[in-house]
Short mmCIF file of C-alpha atoms in Angstrom, two decimals:
data_model
loop_
_atom_site.label_atom_id
_atom_site.label_comp_id
_atom_site.label_asym_id
_atom_site.label_seq_id
_atom_site.Cartn_x
_atom_site.Cartn_y
_atom_site.Cartn_z
CA MET A 188 -58.41 -90.39 -72.02
CA THR A 189 -54.83 -91.13 -73.25
CA ALA A 190 -52.67 -88.05 -73.81
CA VAL A 191 -51.35 -87.57 -77.33
CA GLN A 192 -47.54 -87.67 -77.36
CA ALA A 193 -46.13 -84.48 -78.85
CA ASP A 194 -43.81 -84.83 -81.85
CA PRO A 195 -40.17 -84.81 -80.74
CA VAL A 196 -38.10 -81.71 -81.55
CA VAL A 197 -34.30 -81.75 -81.27
CA SER A 198 -31.72 -79.03 -81.89
CA THR A 199 -28.74 -79.69 -84.19
CA PRO A 200 -25.81 -77.35 -84.96
CA TYR A 201 -27.65 -76.16 -88.09
CA GLY A 202 -31.19 -75.82 -86.75
CA SER A 203 -33.99 -77.70 -85.03
CA VAL A 204 -35.70 -80.78 -86.52
CA ARG A 205 -39.10 -82.28 -85.79
CA GLY A 206 -39.53 -86.04 -86.07
CA ARG A 207 -42.37 -88.23 -84.93
CA TYR A 208 -43.02 -91.15 -82.60
CA GLU A 209 -43.57 -94.51 -84.28
CA ASN A 210 -44.44 -97.40 -81.97
CA GLY A 211 -42.78 -95.67 -79.05
CA VAL A 212 -39.58 -94.77 -80.92
CA ALA A 213 -38.66 -91.21 -81.94
CA VAL A 214 -37.73 -91.18 -85.64
CA PHE A 215 -36.05 -88.36 -87.54
CA ARG A 216 -35.50 -88.81 -91.27
CA GLY A 217 -33.72 -86.82 -93.94
CA ILE A 218 -31.59 -84.58 -91.70
CA PRO A 219 -28.91 -82.84 -93.82
CA TYR A 220 -25.36 -83.25 -92.54
CA ALA A 221 -23.76 -81.52 -95.56
CA ALA A 222 -24.81 -79.21 -98.38
CA PRO A 223 -26.22 -80.61 -101.67
CA PRO A 224 -23.15 -81.82 -103.67
CA PHE A 225 -24.12 -80.19 -106.96
CA GLY A 226 -23.37 -77.02 -108.87
CA PRO A 227 -19.94 -75.71 -107.75
CA LEU A 228 -19.80 -78.46 -105.08
CA ARG A 229 -20.02 -81.32 -107.57
CA PHE A 230 -17.04 -83.69 -107.25
CA ARG A 231 -15.78 -81.60 -104.33
CA PRO A 232 -15.45 -82.51 -100.62
CA PRO A 233 -18.62 -81.98 -98.56
CA VAL A 234 -19.26 -78.65 -96.85
CA PRO A 235 -21.67 -77.94 -93.96
CA PRO A 236 -25.34 -77.36 -94.82
CA GLU A 237 -26.85 -73.89 -94.69
CA PRO A 238 -28.39 -73.32 -91.25
CA TRP A 239 -32.16 -72.91 -91.18
CA ASP A 240 -34.55 -70.87 -89.08
CA GLY A 241 -37.50 -72.36 -87.26
CA VAL A 242 -38.11 -76.10 -87.08
CA ARG A 243 -37.39 -78.35 -90.07
CA GLU A 244 -39.72 -81.30 -90.65
CA ALA A 245 -37.82 -84.60 -90.54
CA VAL A 246 -40.46 -87.26 -91.07
CA ALA A 247 -39.65 -88.56 -94.59
CA PHE A 248 -36.50 -90.09 -96.01
CA GLY A 249 -34.41 -87.50 -97.80
CA PRO A 250 -33.27 -87.60 -101.43
CA THR A 251 -30.99 -90.45 -102.44
CA PRO A 252 -27.68 -89.86 -104.27
CA PRO A 253 -27.67 -90.46 -108.05
CA LYS A 254 -27.37 -94.17 -108.85
CA PRO A 255 -28.36 -96.57 -111.63
CA PRO A 256 -31.03 -99.18 -110.89
CA TYR A 257 -30.23 -102.83 -110.32
CA SER A 258 -30.73 -105.06 -113.32
CA GLU A 259 -33.81 -107.29 -113.35
CA ALA A 260 -31.68 -110.25 -112.32
CA PHE A 261 -30.66 -108.53 -109.08
CA ALA A 262 -33.76 -106.41 -108.47
CA GLN A 263 -35.74 -109.59 -107.74
CA TYR A 264 -33.55 -110.04 -104.65
CA LEU A 265 -32.42 -106.51 -103.67
CA SER A 266 -34.46 -103.36 -103.03
CA ASP A 267 -33.07 -99.90 -103.75
CA PRO A 268 -35.65 -97.09 -103.41
CA VAL A 269 -35.05 -93.76 -105.12
CA VAL A 270 -36.06 -90.40 -103.63
CA PRO A 271 -35.52 -87.51 -106.09
CA GLY A 272 -33.83 -84.27 -105.06
CA ASP A 273 -30.42 -82.65 -104.67
CA ASP A 274 -30.20 -82.57 -100.85
CA CYS A 275 -28.92 -86.14 -100.79
CA LEU A 276 -26.27 -85.90 -98.07
CA ASN A 277 -28.66 -86.69 -95.27
CA LEU A 278 -29.09 -89.15 -92.43
CA ASN A 279 -31.78 -90.67 -90.23
CA VAL A 280 -31.98 -91.19 -86.46
CA TRP A 281 -34.06 -93.66 -84.43
CA THR A 282 -33.90 -93.10 -80.68
CA PRO A 283 -35.84 -94.45 -77.68
CA GLU A 284 -35.16 -91.39 -75.56
CA PRO A 285 -34.32 -87.97 -77.08
CA GLY A 286 -32.41 -85.66 -74.80
CA PRO A 287 -28.86 -85.35 -73.44
CA ALA A 288 -29.55 -87.26 -70.20
CA ALA A 289 -29.93 -90.70 -71.83
CA ARG A 290 -26.29 -91.29 -72.98
CA LEU A 291 -27.24 -94.44 -74.91
CA PRO A 292 -24.89 -96.42 -77.19
CA VAL A 293 -24.92 -95.24 -80.80
CA MET A 294 -24.70 -97.33 -83.98
CA VAL A 295 -23.98 -95.67 -87.33
CA TRP A 296 -24.92 -97.73 -90.41
CA LEU A 297 -23.14 -97.52 -93.78
CA HIS A 298 -25.04 -99.43 -96.48
CA GLY A 299 -23.54 -101.64 -99.18
CA GLY A 300 -24.03 -101.59 -102.92
CA ALA A 301 -20.56 -101.75 -104.54
CA LEU A 302 -20.19 -97.98 -103.94
CA THR A 303 -22.60 -97.51 -106.84
CA ARG A 304 -26.02 -98.40 -105.40
CA GLY A 305 -27.94 -98.51 -102.12
CA SER A 306 -29.30 -95.96 -99.67
CA SER A 307 -30.26 -95.51 -96.04
CA GLY A 308 -33.94 -95.78 -96.99
CA VAL A 309 -33.97 -99.53 -97.75
CA PRO A 310 -36.70 -100.94 -95.46
CA VAL A 311 -34.40 -103.77 -94.32
CA TYR A 312 -32.37 -101.07 -92.52
CA ASP A 313 -35.25 -99.84 -90.36
CA GLY A 314 -33.67 -98.71 -87.09
CA ARG A 315 -36.71 -99.20 -84.85
CA PRO A 316 -35.64 -102.65 -83.46
CA PHE A 317 -32.28 -101.20 -82.40
CA ALA A 318 -33.97 -98.22 -80.71
CA ARG A 319 -36.44 -100.61 -79.08
CA ASP A 320 -33.44 -102.33 -77.51
CA GLY A 321 -31.77 -99.20 -76.17
CA VAL A 322 -29.54 -98.10 -79.07
CA VAL A 323 -29.60 -94.82 -80.99
CA LEU A 324 -29.40 -95.90 -84.66
CA VAL A 325 -28.12 -93.54 -87.37
CA SER A 326 -28.15 -94.44 -91.08
CA VAL A 327 -26.34 -92.40 -93.72
CA ASN A 328 -26.61 -91.53 -97.41
CA TYR A 329 -23.35 -90.78 -99.21
CA ARG A 330 -22.32 -90.09 -102.81
CA LEU A 331 -21.97 -93.12 -105.07
CA GLY A 332 -20.37 -94.16 -108.34
CA VAL A 333 -18.43 -91.61 -110.33
CA GLU A 334 -19.89 -88.74 -108.27
CA GLY A 335 -18.45 -90.22 -105.08
CA TYR A 336 -15.53 -92.37 -106.19
CA GLY A 337 -14.34 -91.16 -109.58
CA TYR A 338 -10.61 -90.46 -109.66
CA PHE A 339 -9.74 -87.18 -111.41
CA PRO A 340 -6.55 -85.13 -111.79
CA ASP A 341 -8.34 -81.89 -110.85
CA ALA A 342 -10.38 -82.86 -107.76
CA PRO A 343 -9.70 -84.47 -104.36
CA ALA A 344 -10.21 -88.24 -104.33
CA ASN A 345 -12.80 -90.16 -102.33
CA PRO A 346 -15.61 -87.58 -101.96
CA GLY A 347 -18.03 -90.36 -100.96
CA LEU A 348 -15.73 -91.42 -98.14
CA ARG A 349 -15.40 -87.77 -97.14
CA ASP A 350 -19.21 -87.65 -96.94
CA GLN A 351 -19.13 -90.52 -94.46
CA LEU A 352 -16.50 -88.71 -92.39
CA ALA A 353 -18.69 -85.59 -92.40
CA ALA A 354 -21.61 -87.69 -91.15
CA LEU A 355 -19.44 -89.09 -88.34
CA ASN A 356 -18.46 -85.57 -87.35
CA TRP A 357 -22.15 -84.62 -87.34
CA VAL A 358 -22.86 -87.58 -85.04
CA HIS A 359 -20.04 -86.57 -82.70
CA ALA A 360 -21.39 -83.01 -82.47
CA SER A 361 -25.13 -83.71 -82.47
CA ILE A 362 -26.02 -87.16 -81.19
CA ALA A 363 -26.14 -86.27 -77.48
CA ALA A 364 -29.26 -84.18 -78.12
CA PHE A 365 -30.91 -87.31 -79.57
CA GLY A 366 -30.06 -89.39 -76.50
CA GLY A 367 -26.77 -90.87 -77.73
CA ASP A 368 -23.35 -91.04 -76.17
CA PRO A 369 -20.76 -89.60 -78.61
CA ASP A 370 -18.07 -91.60 -76.82
CA ARG A 371 -19.83 -94.92 -77.51
CA VAL A 372 -20.21 -94.91 -81.29
CA THR A 373 -20.17 -98.23 -83.14
CA LEU A 374 -19.70 -97.88 -86.90
CA PHE A 375 -21.13 -100.84 -88.79
CA GLY A 376 -21.63 -101.65 -92.44
CA GLN A 377 -21.90 -104.43 -94.97
CA SER A 378 -19.93 -105.08 -98.17
CA ALA A 379 -18.98 -101.65 -99.61
CA GLY A 380 -20.07 -100.17 -96.28
CA ALA A 381 -17.63 -102.44 -94.45
CA ILE A 382 -14.84 -101.59 -96.90
CA SER A 383 -15.56 -97.92 -96.19
CA ILE A 384 -15.26 -98.58 -92.46
CA GLY A 385 -11.83 -100.12 -92.98
CA ALA A 386 -10.69 -96.93 -94.71
CA LEU A 387 -12.23 -94.69 -92.05
CA LEU A 388 -10.59 -96.65 -89.24
CA ALA A 389 -7.26 -96.12 -90.99
CA ALA A 390 -7.91 -92.39 -91.54
CA PRO A 391 -6.21 -90.08 -89.02
CA GLN A 392 -9.04 -87.55 -89.52
CA ALA A 393 -11.53 -90.06 -88.06
CA HIS A 394 -9.50 -90.67 -84.91
CA GLY A 395 -11.65 -90.46 -81.81
CA LEU A 396 -14.96 -90.63 -83.66
CA VAL A 397 -15.44 -94.42 -83.40
CA ARG A 398 -15.24 -96.65 -80.33
CA ARG A 399 -16.18 -99.94 -82.00
CA ALA A 400 -16.68 -101.21 -85.55
CA ILE A 401 -18.44 -104.11 -87.26
CA LEU A 402 -17.30 -105.15 -90.73
CA GLN A 403 -19.84 -107.44 -92.43
CA SER A 404 -18.68 -109.15 -95.64
CA GLY A 405 -16.17 -106.46 -96.53
CA PRO A 406 -12.46 -106.16 -95.66
CA PRO A 407 -10.26 -103.09 -95.37
CA GLU A 408 -8.91 -102.42 -98.85
CA ALA A 409 -8.02 -99.75 -101.37
CA ALA A 410 -8.63 -100.00 -105.09
CA GLU A 411 -5.78 -99.66 -107.55
CA ARG A 412 -5.86 -96.12 -108.87
CA ASP A 413 -5.47 -97.35 -112.43
CA LYS A 414 -8.66 -99.44 -112.16
CA VAL A 415 -10.64 -96.38 -111.11
CA ARG A 416 -8.93 -94.22 -113.73
CA ARG A 417 -9.93 -96.72 -116.42
CA MET A 418 -13.57 -96.48 -115.36
CA VAL A 419 -13.42 -92.70 -115.64
CA ARG A 420 -11.55 -92.78 -118.96
CA ARG A 421 -14.00 -95.26 -120.49
CA MET A 422 -16.87 -93.03 -119.43
CA ALA A 423 -15.07 -90.00 -120.84
CA THR A 424 -14.52 -91.80 -124.15
CA ARG A 425 -18.22 -92.61 -124.46
CA LEU A 426 -19.19 -89.07 -123.51
CA LYS A 427 -16.50 -87.56 -125.81
CA ILE A 428 -15.19 -85.30 -123.05
CA PRO A 429 -11.89 -84.98 -121.14
CA ALA A 430 -11.45 -87.28 -118.14
CA THR A 431 -11.55 -84.37 -115.68
CA ALA A 432 -13.89 -83.43 -112.86
CA ALA A 433 -14.53 -80.06 -114.52
CA ALA A 434 -15.74 -81.76 -117.70
CA PHE A 435 -17.80 -84.38 -115.85
CA ALA A 436 -19.45 -81.66 -113.76
CA GLU A 437 -20.97 -80.24 -116.95
CA VAL A 438 -22.67 -83.55 -117.83
CA ASP A 439 -26.33 -84.10 -116.97
CA PRO A 440 -26.50 -86.50 -113.99
CA GLU A 441 -28.92 -88.86 -115.77
CA LEU A 442 -26.64 -89.17 -118.78
CA LEU A 443 -23.72 -89.76 -116.45
CA LEU A 444 -25.63 -92.57 -114.72
CA ARG A 445 -26.49 -94.27 -118.01
CA THR A 446 -22.88 -94.08 -119.13
CA GLN A 447 -21.65 -95.39 -115.78
CA ALA A 448 -24.03 -98.36 -116.01
CA GLU A 449 -22.84 -99.19 -119.54
CA VAL A 450 -19.16 -99.09 -118.58
CA GLY A 451 -19.79 -100.88 -115.30
CA ARG A 452 -20.97 -104.01 -117.10
CA LEU A 453 -17.30 -104.77 -117.67
CA SER A 454 -16.82 -105.53 -113.95
CA SER A 455 -17.42 -108.69 -111.95
CA PRO A 456 -16.33 -110.00 -108.55
CA VAL A 457 -15.29 -113.28 -110.17
CA VAL A 458 -12.77 -111.94 -112.70
CA GLY A 459 -12.31 -108.34 -111.57
CA GLY A 460 -12.08 -105.46 -113.99
CA PRO A 461 -12.18 -101.68 -113.66
CA ALA A 462 -14.43 -100.51 -110.84
CA PHE A 463 -15.01 -97.59 -108.53
CA GLY A 464 -13.31 -97.84 -105.18
CA ILE A 465 -11.58 -96.02 -102.37
CA VAL A 466 -8.03 -95.05 -103.31
CA VAL A 467 -4.98 -94.09 -101.28
CA ASP A 468 -4.95 -90.31 -101.68
CA GLY A 469 -2.20 -89.17 -99.32
CA ASP A 470 -4.77 -87.16 -97.36
CA LEU A 471 -7.88 -88.82 -95.96
CA VAL A 472 -6.46 -92.25 -96.85
CA PRO A 473 -2.71 -91.72 -96.39
CA ARG A 474 -1.75 -95.40 -96.75
CA ASP A 475 -3.21 -98.76 -97.68
CA PRO A 476 -5.96 -99.45 -95.07
CA PRO A 477 -5.12 -103.13 -94.40
CA ALA A 478 -1.48 -102.24 -93.85
CA ALA A 479 -2.40 -99.33 -91.59
CA LEU A 480 -4.65 -101.56 -89.48
CA THR A 481 -2.46 -104.65 -89.29
CA GLU A 482 1.05 -103.19 -89.29
CA GLY A 483 0.57 -99.79 -87.66
CA ASP A 484 -1.32 -98.26 -84.76
CA ALA A 485 -4.31 -96.97 -86.73
CA ALA A 486 -7.56 -97.23 -84.76
CA ALA A 487 -5.67 -98.41 -81.69
CA GLY A 488 -8.16 -99.36 -79.00
CA VAL A 489 -11.10 -99.75 -81.40
CA GLU A 490 -12.87 -103.07 -80.77
CA LEU A 491 -13.84 -105.04 -83.87
CA MET A 492 -16.43 -107.56 -84.97
CA LEU A 493 -15.77 -109.17 -88.36
CA GLY A 494 -17.62 -111.73 -90.40
CA TRP A 495 -18.99 -113.18 -93.60
CA THR A 496 -21.73 -115.44 -94.91
CA ARG A 497 -21.03 -119.07 -95.72
CA ASP A 498 -22.03 -118.76 -99.41
CA GLU A 499 -21.23 -115.14 -100.25
CA TYR A 500 -20.62 -115.96 -103.90
CA ARG A 501 -24.14 -117.22 -104.57
CA LEU A 502 -25.54 -113.68 -104.79
CA TRP A 503 -22.89 -113.01 -107.44
CA LEU A 504 -23.56 -116.16 -109.48
CA VAL A 505 -27.21 -117.20 -109.04
CA PRO A 506 -28.88 -114.16 -110.69
CA GLY A 507 -28.92 -114.61 -114.45
CA GLY A 508 -28.04 -118.30 -114.29
CA LEU A 509 -24.30 -117.79 -113.89
CA LEU A 510 -24.00 -120.62 -111.36
CA GLU A 511 -24.87 -123.20 -114.01
CA ARG A 512 -22.62 -121.50 -116.58
CA VAL A 513 -19.60 -121.70 -114.30
CA ASP A 514 -20.24 -125.39 -113.69
CA ARG A 515 -20.46 -126.00 -117.46
CA LEU A 516 -17.22 -124.11 -118.12
CA GLY A 517 -15.36 -126.37 -115.69
CA ALA A 518 -11.58 -126.06 -116.01
CA VAL A 519 -11.83 -122.80 -117.95
CA ALA A 520 -13.75 -121.17 -115.07
CA LEU A 521 -11.15 -122.47 -112.62
CA ALA A 522 -8.42 -120.93 -114.78
CA GLY A 523 -10.25 -117.61 -114.67
CA ALA A 524 -10.51 -117.78 -110.88
CA MET A 525 -6.80 -118.62 -110.60
CA ALA A 526 -5.96 -115.58 -112.71
CA ARG A 527 -8.34 -113.42 -110.64
CA CYS A 528 -6.72 -114.60 -107.39
CA ARG A 529 -3.19 -114.70 -108.87
CA VAL A 530 -2.44 -118.25 -107.72
CA GLY A 531 -1.45 -121.48 -109.36
CA ALA A 532 -3.29 -124.79 -109.68
CA ASP A 533 -2.24 -125.95 -106.21
CA VAL A 534 -4.96 -123.82 -104.58
CA PRO A 535 -7.98 -125.17 -106.50
CA ARG A 536 -6.51 -128.69 -106.14
CA GLY A 537 -6.46 -128.15 -102.40
CA TYR A 538 -10.09 -127.01 -102.42
CA ARG A 539 -11.04 -130.09 -104.44
CA ALA A 540 -9.34 -132.33 -101.88
CA LEU A 541 -11.11 -130.62 -98.98
CA HIS A 542 -14.50 -130.63 -100.76
CA PRO A 543 -14.54 -133.64 -103.11
CA LYS A 544 -18.30 -133.42 -103.75
CA ALA A 545 -18.31 -129.71 -104.62
CA GLY A 546 -19.01 -128.56 -108.17
CA THR A 547 -16.86 -126.13 -110.10
CA ALA A 548 -19.06 -123.15 -109.24
CA GLU A 549 -18.71 -123.82 -105.53
CA ILE A 550 -14.93 -124.23 -105.80
CA VAL A 551 -14.62 -121.01 -107.80
CA GLY A 552 -17.04 -119.14 -105.55
CA GLN A 553 -15.41 -120.18 -102.29
CA MET A 554 -11.93 -119.48 -103.66
CA VAL A 555 -12.87 -115.96 -104.69
CA THR A 556 -14.74 -115.40 -101.39
CA ASP A 557 -11.72 -116.50 -99.39
CA HIS A 558 -9.39 -114.35 -101.48
CA LEU A 559 -11.58 -111.23 -101.28
CA LEU A 560 -13.08 -111.53 -97.79
CA ARG A 561 -12.10 -114.26 -95.38
CA LEU A 562 -8.33 -114.13 -95.79
CA PRO A 563 -8.01 -110.35 -95.20
CA LEU A 564 -10.49 -110.46 -92.31
CA HIS A 565 -8.53 -113.32 -90.73
CA ARG A 566 -5.38 -111.24 -91.04
CA LEU A 567 -7.08 -108.27 -89.41
CA ALA A 568 -8.30 -110.41 -86.50
CA ASP A 569 -4.84 -111.96 -86.15
CA ALA A 570 -3.37 -108.47 -85.82
CA ARG A 571 -5.84 -107.58 -83.04
CA PRO A 572 -6.30 -110.65 -80.82
CA GLY A 573 -8.33 -110.17 -77.68
CA SER A 574 -10.29 -107.23 -79.10
CA SER A 575 -11.72 -108.86 -82.25
CA TYR A 576 -14.74 -111.12 -82.59
CA VAL A 577 -15.41 -113.20 -85.71
CA TYR A 578 -18.67 -114.71 -86.96
CA GLU A 579 -20.05 -116.68 -89.91
CA PHE A 580 -23.68 -116.56 -91.05
CA ALA A 581 -24.71 -120.00 -92.29
CA TRP A 582 -28.52 -120.11 -92.50
CA PRO A 583 -29.56 -120.84 -96.12
CA SER A 584 -32.28 -118.83 -97.84
CA THR A 585 -35.45 -120.76 -98.62
CA LEU A 586 -35.21 -119.45 -102.20
CA PRO A 587 -33.61 -121.80 -104.75
CA ASP A 588 -29.80 -121.93 -104.93
CA LEU A 589 -29.08 -118.81 -102.84
CA GLY A 590 -27.78 -120.64 -99.78
CA ALA A 591 -26.32 -118.37 -97.10
CA CYS A 592 -25.50 -115.72 -99.69
CA HIS A 593 -24.06 -112.21 -99.56
CA ALA A 594 -26.36 -109.72 -97.74
CA LEU A 595 -28.72 -112.41 -96.41
CA GLU A 596 -27.76 -111.70 -92.80
CA LEU A 597 -29.02 -108.10 -92.91
CA GLY A 598 -32.66 -108.84 -92.11
CA PHE A 599 -31.47 -110.85 -89.10
CA VAL A 600 -29.05 -108.19 -87.83
CA PHE A 601 -31.71 -105.47 -88.08
CA ASP A 602 -34.51 -107.84 -86.95
CA THR A 603 -36.58 -106.78 -89.95
CA GLY A 604 -37.34 -110.23 -91.32
CA GLU A 605 -41.05 -109.45 -91.61
CA ALA A 606 -40.39 -106.70 -94.16
CA PRO A 607 -41.21 -107.77 -97.74
CA GLU A 608 -37.80 -106.47 -98.78
CA SER A 609 -36.11 -108.94 -96.41
CA ARG A 610 -38.18 -111.82 -97.75
CA LYS A 611 -37.04 -111.01 -101.30
CA LEU A 612 -33.69 -112.53 -100.33
CA ALA A 613 -34.56 -114.84 -97.43
CA GLY A 614 -37.81 -116.28 -98.75
CA GLU A 615 -40.54 -117.36 -96.37
CA GLY A 616 -40.00 -118.96 -92.99
CA ALA A 617 -36.87 -117.20 -91.77
CA PRO A 618 -36.41 -118.23 -88.11
CA GLN A 619 -37.18 -115.42 -85.67
CA GLU A 620 -35.03 -117.04 -82.98
CA LEU A 621 -31.97 -116.62 -85.23
CA ALA A 622 -32.80 -112.94 -85.73
CA ASP A 623 -33.16 -112.59 -81.95
CA GLU A 624 -29.69 -114.08 -81.42
CA MET A 625 -27.91 -112.03 -84.09
CA HIS A 626 -29.63 -108.76 -83.27
CA ARG A 627 -28.91 -109.26 -79.57
CA ALA A 628 -25.21 -109.87 -80.33
CA TRP A 629 -24.95 -106.63 -82.31
CA VAL A 630 -26.71 -104.68 -79.53
CA ARG A 631 -24.44 -106.19 -76.86
CA PHE A 632 -21.33 -105.35 -78.83
CA ALA A 633 -22.45 -101.73 -79.25
CA ALA A 634 -23.28 -101.47 -75.55
CA ASP A 635 -20.15 -102.94 -73.97
CA GLY A 636 -17.91 -104.50 -76.63
CA ASP A 637 -18.80 -108.13 -75.87
CA PRO A 638 -21.15 -109.81 -78.39
CA GLY A 639 -21.39 -112.96 -76.29
CA TRP A 640 -18.65 -115.28 -77.51
CA GLN A 641 -14.91 -115.77 -77.18
CA ALA A 642 -12.60 -113.07 -78.51
CA TRP A 643 -10.17 -114.00 -81.29
CA ASP A 644 -7.03 -115.83 -80.25
CA ASP A 645 -4.75 -118.51 -81.67
CA THR A 646 -7.62 -121.05 -81.53
CA HIS A 647 -9.57 -118.93 -84.09
CA PRO A 648 -13.04 -118.97 -82.46
CA VAL A 649 -15.82 -118.21 -84.96
CA ARG A 650 -19.45 -117.77 -83.93
CA ILE A 651 -21.62 -119.72 -86.38
CA PHE A 652 -25.15 -118.37 -86.77
CA GLY A 653 -27.75 -120.67 -88.27
CA ASP A 654 -26.03 -123.99 -88.97
CA GLY A 655 -27.66 -126.52 -86.67
CA GLY A 656 -28.05 -123.93 -83.93
CA THR A 657 -25.82 -121.03 -82.99
CA HIS A 658 -22.47 -122.24 -81.65
CA THR A 659 -18.76 -121.42 -81.60
CA ALA A 660 -16.41 -123.37 -83.87
CA HIS A 661 -12.62 -123.15 -83.72
CA GLY A 662 -10.79 -122.65 -87.01
CA PRO A 663 -13.66 -123.68 -89.32
CA ARG A 664 -11.92 -122.09 -92.35
CA ASP A 665 -8.33 -122.71 -91.37
CA ALA A 666 -7.73 -125.60 -93.78
CA GLU A 667 -8.84 -123.60 -96.82
CA LEU A 668 -7.01 -120.44 -95.80
CA ALA A 669 -3.82 -122.39 -95.14
CA LEU A 670 -3.74 -123.22 -98.86
CA TRP A 671 -3.16 -119.55 -99.63
CA ALA A 672 -0.26 -119.29 -97.21
CA ALA A 673 1.43 -122.22 -98.92
CA ALA A 674 0.68 -121.06 -102.47
CA GLN A 675 3.21 -119.33 -104.67
CA PRO A 676 1.61 -116.03 -105.70
CA ARG A 677 1.63 -115.24 -109.39
CA GLU A 678 2.53 -111.84 -110.70
CA PRO A 679 -0.42 -110.05 -112.29
CA ALA A 680 -0.46 -110.18 -116.06
CA VAL A 681 1.14 -107.15 -117.68
CA THR A 682 -1.29 -107.13 -120.57
CA THR A 683 -4.93 -107.70 -119.71
CA ASP A 684 -8.09 -108.24 -121.66
CA LEU A 685 -11.52 -107.24 -120.32
CA ALA A 686 -10.69 -108.25 -116.75
CA ASP A 687 -7.71 -107.45 -114.59
CA GLY A 688 -5.36 -110.37 -114.17
CA VAL A 689 -6.79 -112.32 -117.13
CA PRO A 690 -4.12 -112.63 -119.82
CA ALA A 691 -5.04 -111.15 -123.20
CA ARG A 692 -4.36 -114.33 -125.09
CA GLY A 693 -6.40 -117.26 -126.26
CA THR A 694 -10.04 -117.26 -127.35
CA GLU A 695 -10.95 -119.67 -124.56
CA MET A 696 -9.89 -117.30 -121.79
CA ARG A 697 -11.50 -114.29 -123.45
CA SER A 698 -14.67 -116.35 -123.74
CA VAL A 699 -14.80 -117.15 -120.03
CA VAL A 700 -14.30 -113.50 -119.16
CA ARG A 701 -17.29 -112.57 -121.33
CA ARG A 702 -19.44 -115.38 -119.95
CA LEU A 703 -18.74 -114.56 -116.31
CA ARG A 704 -19.98 -110.99 -116.57
CA LEU A 705 -22.49 -110.19 -113.85
CA PRO A 706 -25.77 -108.50 -114.81
CA GLY A 707 -26.05 -105.00 -113.43
CA ALA A 708 -22.32 -104.71 -112.73
CA VAL A 709 -22.65 -105.68 -109.07
CA ARG A 710 -19.02 -106.04 -108.05
CA ARG A 711 -20.13 -106.52 -104.48
CA HIS A 712 -23.48 -105.78 -102.94
#
């Protein structure tokens, strides 16, 4: 007779938790790393959770932070489960071997969602394949939207980023009991999660908590304070309240979410606009993250892996038929992209010359992708040669028009391609061998800092996943990115219409701004 494996119990600084074994992996879900951020703690930095007596059950995902749903156009591709409850600052752990003797590499996952959506409970982020391959996987919930990234005169900035720092401190203090090595922590995230990692790497308070980092489709950046202020002020105007944290804390969370969703429709990755984001606050984020990481000694010694998907922009433009609209708008759409990227006509002319068969939507999409993602990630790798590794994901979804779009690589990285939620974006027939290669590279990087290809140097090696077989190309984006170095940057417009950088003149330009709005206000996934 086979013995029944007892449920795993592990002690944390705040009390013991009981998980369960699932296919040979010990799983703990919904462990609180901070107190519920409501009542007097709303819009405030996180504080430790109340300790508990006895053993706390940790078998179900914990509550998710308040967030609006995706619009129908995006929900057909992206899953975002909701778990009600206030105790939303929680995390999950998958481990092959609980106990302090194991000393396994640790990976901490920060999800994307434009800092307004997403959670650790998305099935694509199942940590079992990482644990199967000898990694302790931790995934984190953190505050979103105005609750996590509103900018107020009477409250500290960046509470959502402070949540992530609190989770990292929890990992440093607790992960050894789950079998992890606190000195081998790899922080990885996609889109808004990657942007968050850039800020954390630049934060002195996070020094020593991270050994390695993987930034997927998100560069280090800080939002302009005025953009975030405008989001808050527009919400305050609709709610007829002062634009202060004290006033917002009195508003019902559901009403706040509805108002946030209404105001958020004015944002788009193509033409910009007010949006929530991490801001330089003089405390947790003392200076602009890209400057801190490329010009200073922030995160010295931290090894990096950086990358993007070949067709990031298609997740921004395909839902709702915006791809076809951009092609129809032609020169007007190009003018909008030039204003968004603050460059003259020489840049799109250069893209046309390099890609003579490309349509307007592809030119606009690749320009904005290069401006937002590839150019700053190139600069980061250039500043850290020898300890940076760069990749591009190029396998196209089997669904119409998506190509190798934003977020498509996630099911391959996590090796969760069989999950229905992965197939929503990838379609049917995603190659398992590609998932094996990508997942193995992420595991190798977490284990010893070498994902299996050449480190960044002046030949610009980029590992290409999924374009005629995995291989290394040298400088595959150099020609496009060189156009930006040669371009004369334009000053941002002083007076703006609905989108930042789009001059408030001319019905044609105002029309393109309206037409390029993205359903569901997904600035970035």
